[in-house]
Amino acid sequence: MNIRQSRRNLLISTIKGGLALATTSVLSPILLSSCKRKEKASEAINAKEVLASLCPGQESLSEEDKMVRKSLKYVDQTPQADKTCDNCKLYTNPRGDGPCGGCQVVPGPIHPKGYCSAWIRRM
Ligand code: SF4
């Protein structure tokens, strides 16, 4: 191997190493982001299952009742810590053993830490 070939081989191996490093540094954040999204989706599904077990009967509501819940943007976990169903004027306390009560406008079981767009402060 002469000096020219040696330089060429060195240049090629440097380029290959650089490409591998660049590929790794570009793909790593994308792969990590994808994994984190999957974890969050999995956590959301688990949280939904836990809430569904706390407030059973949501799945057997009529399509009309589901539409009312959806149109008022009811959620089992409030996005605003100071606005929850249990401090809403329209919330009715649980009647059975479970933690979930009811609501004067939203049909079906209502989680005390839920929320919807019809929230009114209880005085
Ligand atoms: Fe909860 Fe909305 Fe009913 Fe108030 S009106 S209790 S925030 S579902």
JSON list of C-alpha atoms and ligand atoms in Angstrom, two decimals:
[
{"chain": "A", "resi": 1, "resn": "MET", "atom": "CA", "xyz": [0.00, 0.00, 0.00]},
{"chain": "A", "resi": 2, "resn": "ASN", "atom": "CA", "xyz": [1.47, 3.33, -1.01]},
{"chain": "A", "resi": 3, "resn": "ILE", "atom": "CA", "xyz": [0.95, 6.68, 0.73]},
{"chain": "A", "resi": 4, "resn": "ARG", "atom": "CA", "xyz": [-1.80, 7.73, -1.67]},
{"chain": "A", "resi": 5, "resn": "GLN", "atom": "CA", "xyz": [-3.83, 4.57, -1.00]},
{"chain": "A", "resi": 6, "resn": "SER", "atom": "CA", "xyz": [-3.27, 4.92, 2.70]},
{"chain": "A", "resi": 7, "resn": "ARG", "atom": "CA", "xyz": [-4.60, 8.50, 2.67]},
{"chain": "A", "resi": 8, "resn": "ARG", "atom": "CA", "xyz": [-7.59, 7.40, 0.62]},
{"chain": "A", "resi": 9, "resn": "ASN", "atom": "CA", "xyz": [-8.40, 4.59, 3.08]},
{"chain": "A", "resi": 10, "resn": "LEU", "atom": "CA", "xyz": [-8.03, 6.98, 6.00]},
{"chain": "A", "resi": 11, "resn": "LEU", "atom": "CA", "xyz": [-10.35, 9.51, 4.34]},
{"chain": "A", "resi": 12, "resn": "ILE", "atom": "CA", "xyz": [-12.97, 6.84, 3.60]},
{"chain": "A", "resi": 13, "resn": "SER", "atom": "CA", "xyz": [-12.91, 5.48, 7.16]},
{"chain": "A", "resi": 14, "resn": "THR", "atom": "CA", "xyz": [-13.18, 9.05, 8.54]},
{"chain": "A", "resi": 15, "resn": "ILE", "atom": "CA", "xyz": [-16.23, 9.76, 6.34]},
{"chain": "A", "resi": 16, "resn": "LYS", "atom": "CA", "xyz": [-17.86, 6.46, 7.35]},
{"chain": "A", "resi": 17, "resn": "GLY", "atom": "CA", "xyz": [-17.27, 7.22, 11.02]},
{"chain": "A", "resi": 18, "resn": "GLY", "atom": "CA", "xyz": [-18.69, 10.71, 10.61]},
{"chain": "A", "resi": 19, "resn": "LEU", "atom": "CA", "xyz": [-21.78, 9.40, 8.85]},
{"chain": "A", "resi": 20, "resn": "ALA", "atom": "CA", "xyz": [-22.37, 6.83, 11.57]},
{"chain": "A", "resi": 21, "resn": "LEU", "atom": "CA", "xyz": [-22.01, 9.51, 14.23]},
{"chain": "A", "resi": 22, "resn": "ALA", "atom": "CA", "xyz": [-24.31, 11.92, 12.37]},
{"chain": "A", "resi": 23, "resn": "THR", "atom": "CA", "xyz": [-26.91, 9.20, 11.81]},
{"chain": "A", "resi": 24, "resn": "THR", "atom": "CA", "xyz": [-26.82, 8.25, 15.47]},
{"chain": "A", "resi": 25, "resn": "SER", "atom": "CA", "xyz": [-27.11, 11.84, 16.67]},
{"chain": "A", "resi": 26, "resn": "VAL", "atom": "CA", "xyz": [-30.03, 12.55, 14.29]},
{"chain": "A", "resi": 27, "resn": "LEU", "atom": "CA", "xyz": [-31.95, 9.33, 14.89]},
{"chain": "A", "resi": 28, "resn": "SER", "atom": "CA", "xyz": [-31.49, 9.07, 18.65]},
{"chain": "A", "resi": 29, "resn": "PRO", "atom": "CA", "xyz": [-33.78, 12.00, 19.57]},
{"chain": "A", "resi": 30, "resn": "ILE", "atom": "CA", "xyz": [-36.40, 10.77, 17.09]},
{"chain": "A", "resi": 31, "resn": "LEU", "atom": "CA", "xyz": [-36.34, 7.24, 18.49]},
{"chain": "A", "resi": 32, "resn": "LEU", "atom": "CA", "xyz": [-36.40, 8.51, 22.08]},
{"chain": "A", "resi": 33, "resn": "SER", "atom": "CA", "xyz": [-39.30, 10.82, 21.29]},
{"chain": "A", "resi": 34, "resn": "SER", "atom": "CA", "xyz": [-41.20, 7.94, 19.72]},
{"chain": "A", "resi": 35, "resn": "CYS", "atom": "CA", "xyz": [-40.63, 5.76, 22.82]},
{"chain": "A", "resi": 36, "resn": "LYS", "atom": "CA", "xyz": [-41.76, 8.56, 25.15]},
{"chain": "A", "resi": 37, "resn": "ARG", "atom": "CA", "xyz": [-44.94, 9.08, 23.09]},
{"chain": "A", "resi": 38, "resn": "LYS", "atom": "CA", "xyz": [-45.72, 5.36, 23.34]},
{"chain": "A", "resi": 39, "resn": "GLU", "atom": "CA", "xyz": [-45.15, 5.45, 27.11]},
{"chain": "A", "resi": 40, "resn": "LYS", "atom": "CA", "xyz": [-47.47, 8.46, 27.51]},
{"chain": "A", "resi": 41, "resn": "ALA", "atom": "CA", "xyz": [-50.18, 6.80, 25.38]},
{"chain": "A", "resi": 42, "resn": "SER", "atom": "CA", "xyz": [-49.86, 3.69, 27.51]},
{"chain": "A", "resi": 43, "resn": "GLU", "atom": "CA", "xyz": [-50.12, 5.74, 30.72]},
{"chain": "A", "resi": 44, "resn": "ALA", "atom": "CA", "xyz": [-53.20, 7.55, 29.36]},
{"chain": "A", "resi": 45, "resn": "ILE", "atom": "CA", "xyz": [-54.86, 4.22, 28.54]},
{"chain": "A", "resi": 46, "resn": "ASN", "atom": "CA", "xyz": [-54.07, 2.90, 32.03]},
{"chain": "A", "resi": 47, "resn": "ALA", "atom": "CA", "xyz": [-55.43, 6.09, 33.67]},
{"chain": "A", "resi": 48, "resn": "LYS", "atom": "CA", "xyz": [-58.59, 5.80, 31.57]},
{"chain": "A", "resi": 49, "resn": "GLU", "atom": "CA", "xyz": [-59.03, 2.15, 32.61]},
{"chain": "A", "resi": 50, "resn": "VAL", "atom": "CA", "xyz": [-58.56, 3.07, 36.28]},
{"chain": "A", "resi": 51, "resn": "LEU", "atom": "CA", "xyz": [-61.12, 5.87, 36.02]},
{"chain": "A", "resi": 52, "resn": "ALA", "atom": "CA", "xyz": [-63.55, 3.62, 34.14]},
{"chain": "A", "resi": 53, "resn": "SER", "atom": "CA", "xyz": [-63.30, 1.11, 36.97]},
{"chain": "A", "resi": 54, "resn": "LEU", "atom": "CA", "xyz": [-63.96, 3.91, 39.50]},
{"chain": "A", "resi": 55, "resn": "CYS", "atom": "CA", "xyz": [-66.97, 5.18, 37.55]},
{"chain": "A", "resi": 56, "resn": "PRO", "atom": "CA", "xyz": [-68.49, 2.06, 35.98]},
{"chain": "A", "resi": 57, "resn": "GLY", "atom": "CA", "xyz": [-71.34, 2.35, 33.51]},
{"chain": "A", "resi": 58, "resn": "GLN", "atom": "CA", "xyz": [-69.81, 4.95, 31.19]},
{"chain": "A", "resi": 59, "resn": "GLU", "atom": "CA", "xyz": [-69.51, 2.42, 28.38]},
{"chain": "A", "resi": 60, "resn": "SER", "atom": "CA", "xyz": [-73.21, 1.49, 28.54]},
{"chain": "A", "resi": 61, "resn": "LEU", "atom": "CA", "xyz": [-74.51, 5.05, 28.07]},
{"chain": "A", "resi": 62, "resn": "SER", "atom": "CA", "xyz": [-76.75, 5.77, 25.08]},
{"chain": "A", "resi": 63, "resn": "GLU", "atom": "CA", "xyz": [-75.26, 7.48, 22.04]},
{"chain": "A", "resi": 64, "resn": "GLU", "atom": "CA", "xyz": [-77.26, 10.60, 22.91]},
{"chain": "A", "resi": 65, "resn": "ASP", "atom": "CA", "xyz": [-75.84, 10.70, 26.43]},
{"chain": "A", "resi": 66, "resn": "LYS", "atom": "CA", "xyz": [-72.33, 10.20, 25.07]},
{"chain": "A", "resi": 67, "resn": "MET", "atom": "CA", "xyz": [-72.93, 13.10, 22.67]},
{"chain": "A", "resi": 68, "resn": "VAL", "atom": "CA", "xyz": [-73.98, 15.38, 25.56]},
{"chain": "A", "resi": 69, "resn": "ARG", "atom": "CA", "xyz": [-70.84, 14.43, 27.50]},
{"chain": "A", "resi": 70, "resn": "LYS", "atom": "CA", "xyz": [-68.71, 15.03, 24.44]},
{"chain": "A", "resi": 71, "resn": "SER", "atom": "CA", "xyz": [-70.38, 18.32, 23.46]},
{"chain": "A", "resi": 72, "resn": "LEU", "atom": "CA", "xyz": [-69.80, 19.69, 26.99]},
{"chain": "A", "resi": 73, "resn": "LYS", "atom": "CA", "xyz": [-66.23, 18.36, 26.83]},
{"chain": "A", "resi": 74, "resn": "TYR", "atom": "CA", "xyz": [-66.61, 16.30, 30.01]},
{"chain": "A", "resi": 75, "resn": "VAL", "atom": "CA", "xyz": [-63.37, 14.68, 31.21]},
{"chain": "A", "resi": 76, "resn": "ASP", "atom": "CA", "xyz": [-62.76, 12.43, 34.23]},
{"chain": "A", "resi": 77, "resn": "GLN", "atom": "CA", "xyz": [-59.66, 14.40, 35.23]},
{"chain": "A", "resi": 78, "resn": "THR", "atom": "CA", "xyz": [-59.89, 18.16, 35.24]},
{"chain": "A", "resi": 79, "resn": "PRO", "atom": "CA", "xyz": [-57.29, 20.12, 33.30]},
{"chain": "A", "resi": 80, "resn": "GLN", "atom": "CA", "xyz": [-57.80, 23.03, 35.76]},
{"chain": "A", "resi": 81, "resn": "ALA", "atom": "CA", "xyz": [-56.98, 22.14, 39.37]},
{"chain": "A", "resi": 82, "resn": "ASP", "atom": "CA", "xyz": [-59.30, 24.82, 40.81]},
{"chain": "A", "resi": 83, "resn": "LYS", "atom": "CA", "xyz": [-62.31, 23.71, 38.74]},
{"chain": "A", "resi": 84, "resn": "THR", "atom": "CA", "xyz": [-63.55, 20.22, 39.52]},
{"chain": "A", "resi": 85, "resn": "CYS", "atom": "CA", "xyz": [-66.95, 18.57, 39.53]},
{"chain": "A", "resi": 86, "resn": "ASP", "atom": "CA", "xyz": [-66.96, 18.34, 43.32]},
{"chain": "A", "resi": 87, "resn": "ASN", "atom": "CA", "xyz": [-66.78, 22.13, 43.59]},
{"chain": "A", "resi": 88, "resn": "CYS", "atom": "CA", "xyz": [-69.33, 22.67, 40.82]},
{"chain": "A", "resi": 89, "resn": "LYS", "atom": "CA", "xyz": [-72.85, 23.80, 41.65]},
{"chain": "A", "resi": 90, "resn": "LEU", "atom": "CA", "xyz": [-74.31, 21.17, 39.31]},
{"chain": "A", "resi": 91, "resn": "TYR", "atom": "CA", "xyz": [-72.59, 18.15, 40.90]},
{"chain": "A", "resi": 92, "resn": "THR", "atom": "CA", "xyz": [-74.63, 15.63, 42.87]},
{"chain": "A", "resi": 93, "resn": "ASN", "atom": "CA", "xyz": [-72.93, 13.50, 45.51]},
{"chain": "A", "resi": 94, "resn": "PRO", "atom": "CA", "xyz": [-72.42, 9.74, 45.04]},
{"chain": "A", "resi": 95, "resn": "ARG", "atom": "CA", "xyz": [-75.36, 7.62, 46.09]},
{"chain": "A", "resi": 96, "resn": "GLY", "atom": "CA", "xyz": [-73.66, 4.23, 46.19]},
{"chain": "A", "resi": 97, "resn": "ASP", "atom": "CA", "xyz": [-70.33, 2.94, 47.44]},
{"chain": "A", "resi": 98, "resn": "GLY", "atom": "CA", "xyz": [-68.25, 4.28, 44.54]},
{"chain": "A", "resi": 99, "resn": "PRO", "atom": "CA", "xyz": [-66.57, 7.68, 44.45]},
{"chain": "A", "resi": 100, "resn": "CYS", "atom": "CA", "xyz": [-68.55, 8.91, 41.43]},
{"chain": "A", "resi": 101, "resn": "GLY", "atom": "CA", "xyz": [-71.58, 11.11, 41.67]},
{"chain": "A", "resi": 102, "resn": "GLY", "atom": "CA", "xyz": [-73.85, 12.65, 39.09]},
{"chain": "A", "resi": 103, "resn": "CYS", "atom": "CA", "xyz": [-74.58, 15.94, 37.43]},
{"chain": "A", "resi": 104, "resn": "GLN", "atom": "CA", "xyz": [-77.68, 17.97, 36.69]},
{"chain": "A", "resi": 105, "resn": "VAL", "atom": "CA", "xyz": [-76.69, 18.52, 33.05]},
{"chain": "A", "resi": 106, "resn": "VAL", "atom": "CA", "xyz": [-74.17, 15.81, 32.09]},
{"chain": "A", "resi": 107, "resn": "PRO", "atom": "CA", "xyz": [-75.65, 12.29, 32.06]},
{"chain": "A", "resi": 108, "resn": "GLY", "atom": "CA", "xyz": [-73.86, 9.25, 33.47]},
{"chain": "A", "resi": 109, "resn": "PRO", "atom": "CA", "xyz": [-71.37, 8.77, 36.27]},
{"chain": "A", "resi": 110, "resn": "ILE", "atom": "CA", "xyz": [-69.36, 11.87, 37.11]},
{"chain": "A", "resi": 111, "resn": "HIS", "atom": "CA", "xyz": [-65.93, 11.68, 38.70]},
{"chain": "A", "resi": 112, "resn": "PRO", "atom": "CA", "xyz": [-65.50, 14.20, 41.57]},
{"chain": "A", "resi": 113, "resn": "LYS", "atom": "CA", "xyz": [-62.23, 15.39, 39.99]},
{"chain": "A", "resi": 114, "resn": "GLY", "atom": "CA", "xyz": [-63.78, 15.66, 36.53]},
{"chain": "A", "resi": 115, "resn": "TYR", "atom": "CA", "xyz": [-64.67, 18.80, 34.65]},
{"chain": "A", "resi": 116, "resn": "CYS", "atom": "CA", "xyz": [-66.75, 20.09, 31.76]},
{"chain": "A", "resi": 117, "resn": "SER", "atom": "CA", "xyz": [-67.43, 23.40, 30.00]},
{"chain": "A", "resi": 118, "resn": "ALA", "atom": "CA", "xyz": [-70.67, 23.91, 31.99]},
{"chain": "A", "resi": 119, "resn": "TRP", "atom": "CA", "xyz": [-68.77, 24.21, 35.31]},
{"chain": "A", "resi": 120, "resn": "ILE", "atom": "CA", "xyz": [-70.30, 26.73, 37.75]},
{"chain": "A", "resi": 121, "resn": "ARG", "atom": "CA", "xyz": [-68.65, 27.57, 41.07]},
{"chain": "A", "resi": 122, "resn": "ARG", "atom": "CA", "xyz": [-70.47, 26.13, 44.08]},
{"chain": "A", "resi": 123, "resn": "MET", "atom": "CA", "xyz": [-71.13, 28.88, 46.67]},
{"chain": "B", "resi": 1, "resn": "SF4", "atom": "FE1", "xyz": [-68.89, 18.37, 36.46]},
{"chain": "B", "resi": 1, "resn": "SF4", "atom": "FE2", "xyz": [-69.66, 19.80, 34.37]},
{"chain": "B", "resi": 1, "resn": "SF4", "atom": "FE3", "xyz": [-71.48, 18.56, 35.83]},
{"chain": "B", "resi": 1, "resn": "SF4", "atom": "FE4", "xyz": [-70.23, 20.65, 36.82]},
{"chain": "B", "resi": 1, "resn": "SF4", "atom": "S1", "xyz": [-71.59, 20.67, 35.08]},
{"chain": "B", "resi": 1, "resn": "SF4", "atom": "S2", "xyz": [-70.59, 18.68, 37.86]},
{"chain": "B", "resi": 1, "resn": "SF4", "atom": "S3", "xyz": [-68.19, 20.41, 35.91]},
{"chain": "B", "resi": 1, "resn": "SF4", "atom": "S4", "xyz": [-69.86, 17.58, 34.64]}
]
